[in-house]
Short mmCIF file of C-alpha atoms in Angstrom, two decimals:
data_model
loop_
_atom_site.label_atom_id
_atom_site.label_comp_id
_atom_site.label_asym_id
_atom_site.label_seq_id
_atom_site.Cartn_x
_atom_site.Cartn_y
_atom_site.Cartn_z
CA UNK A 66 -23.07 -6.92 8.28
CA UNK A 67 -23.36 -5.74 4.69
CA UNK A 68 -21.33 -8.69 3.40
CA UNK A 69 -23.48 -11.20 5.28
CA UNK A 70 -26.69 -9.64 3.97
CA UNK A 71 -25.29 -9.46 0.45
CA UNK A 72 -24.29 -13.13 0.52
CA UNK A 73 -27.78 -14.03 1.77
CA UNK A 74 -29.31 -12.51 -1.39
CA UNK A 75 -26.79 -14.14 -3.72
CA UNK A 76 -24.45 -11.19 -4.03
CA UNK A 77 -20.88 -10.13 -3.47
CA UNK A 78 -18.88 -6.92 -3.51
CA UNK A 79 -15.34 -5.66 -3.64
CA UNK A 80 -13.35 -2.49 -4.20
CA UNK A 81 -9.95 -1.36 -5.35
CA UNK A 82 -8.06 1.89 -5.23
CA UNK A 83 -6.34 3.26 -8.32
CA UNK A 84 -4.12 6.34 -8.47
CA UNK A 85 -6.90 8.89 -8.20
CA UNK A 86 -10.08 7.02 -7.37
CA UNK A 87 -11.51 4.09 -5.51
CA UNK A 88 -13.78 1.76 -7.47
CA UNK A 89 -16.58 -0.15 -5.78
CA UNK A 90 -18.60 -2.88 -7.38
CA UNK A 91 -21.22 -5.36 -6.39
CA UNK A 92 -23.07 -8.25 -7.93
CA UNK A 93 -26.52 -9.13 -6.65
CA UNK A 94 -29.69 -10.87 -7.77
CA UNK A 95 -32.05 -8.51 -9.58
CA UNK A 96 -34.76 -8.62 -6.93
CA UNK A 97 -32.32 -7.27 -4.31
CA UNK A 98 -30.72 -4.48 -6.37
CA UNK A 99 -32.60 -1.56 -4.80
CA UNK A 100 -31.82 -2.65 -1.25
CA UNK A 101 -28.21 -3.43 -2.20
CA UNK A 102 -27.69 0.03 -3.69
CA UNK A 103 -29.32 1.64 -0.66
CA UNK A 104 -27.05 -0.27 1.72
CA UNK A 105 -23.95 0.45 -0.39
CA UNK A 106 -24.88 4.13 -0.48
CA UNK A 107 -24.93 4.21 3.32
CA UNK A 108 -21.19 3.61 3.29
CA UNK A 109 -20.88 7.14 1.91
CA UNK A 110 -23.82 8.93 3.53
CA UNK A 111 -23.51 7.45 7.02
CA UNK A 112 -20.14 5.71 7.41
CA UNK A 113 -19.55 3.95 10.72
CA UNK A 114 -15.75 4.23 10.72
CA UNK A 115 -15.36 1.59 13.43
CA UNK A 116 -11.77 1.31 14.65
CA UNK A 117 -11.56 -2.44 13.90
CA UNK A 118 -12.75 -1.90 10.32
CA UNK A 119 -10.38 1.01 9.73
CA UNK A 120 -7.44 -0.99 11.09
CA UNK A 121 -8.36 -3.95 8.84
CA UNK A 122 -8.43 -1.68 5.77
CA UNK A 123 -5.11 -0.06 6.69
CA UNK A 124 -3.61 -3.54 6.98
CA UNK A 125 -5.07 -4.54 3.59
CA UNK A 126 -3.68 -1.43 1.87
CA UNK A 127 -0.28 -1.94 3.47
CA UNK A 128 -0.25 -5.60 2.45
CA UNK A 129 -1.05 -4.69 -1.17
CA UNK A 130 1.71 -2.07 -1.10
CA UNK A 131 4.25 -4.54 0.26
CA UNK A 132 3.31 -7.08 -2.45
CA UNK A 133 3.96 -4.44 -5.13
CA UNK A 134 7.48 -3.65 -3.93
CA UNK A 135 9.00 -6.48 -5.96
CA UNK A 136 6.73 -5.98 -8.99
CA UNK A 137 8.83 -4.50 -11.80
CA UNK A 138 5.80 -2.92 -13.46
CA UNK A 139 4.90 -0.99 -10.31
CA UNK A 140 8.52 -0.05 -9.74
CA UNK A 141 8.87 1.33 -13.27
CA UNK A 142 5.64 3.29 -12.90
CA UNK A 143 6.86 4.73 -9.59
CA UNK A 144 10.11 5.90 -11.21
CA UNK A 145 8.24 7.40 -14.16
CA UNK A 146 5.97 9.33 -11.81
CA UNK A 147 8.92 10.54 -9.76
CA UNK A 148 10.77 11.97 -12.77
CA UNK A 149 7.76 13.20 -14.76
CA UNK A 150 7.12 16.89 -15.31
CA UNK A 151 5.21 18.22 -12.30
CA UNK A 152 2.55 19.63 -14.66
CA UNK A 153 1.88 16.20 -16.19
CA UNK A 154 -1.44 14.70 -15.01
CA UNK A 155 0.24 11.43 -14.01
#
């Protein structure tokens, strides 16, 4: 897997989704950067979309959502978005 290969060359990766974009990052030893970028790029040019991976990501997103339900900052932001002018780029 990508994560196993990345760990074998001293790297790691992660991602997070904001309101309008998903951010991906990785850290890897310099001598593996070209291969790491190639492999990361394949997520976008040739995604596998295996059912088990999709289900795991859906569970992760749902878990993050459920954790935010009691977070006052997220709740305030949700209310602000709900009552904001529809033309506002919120």
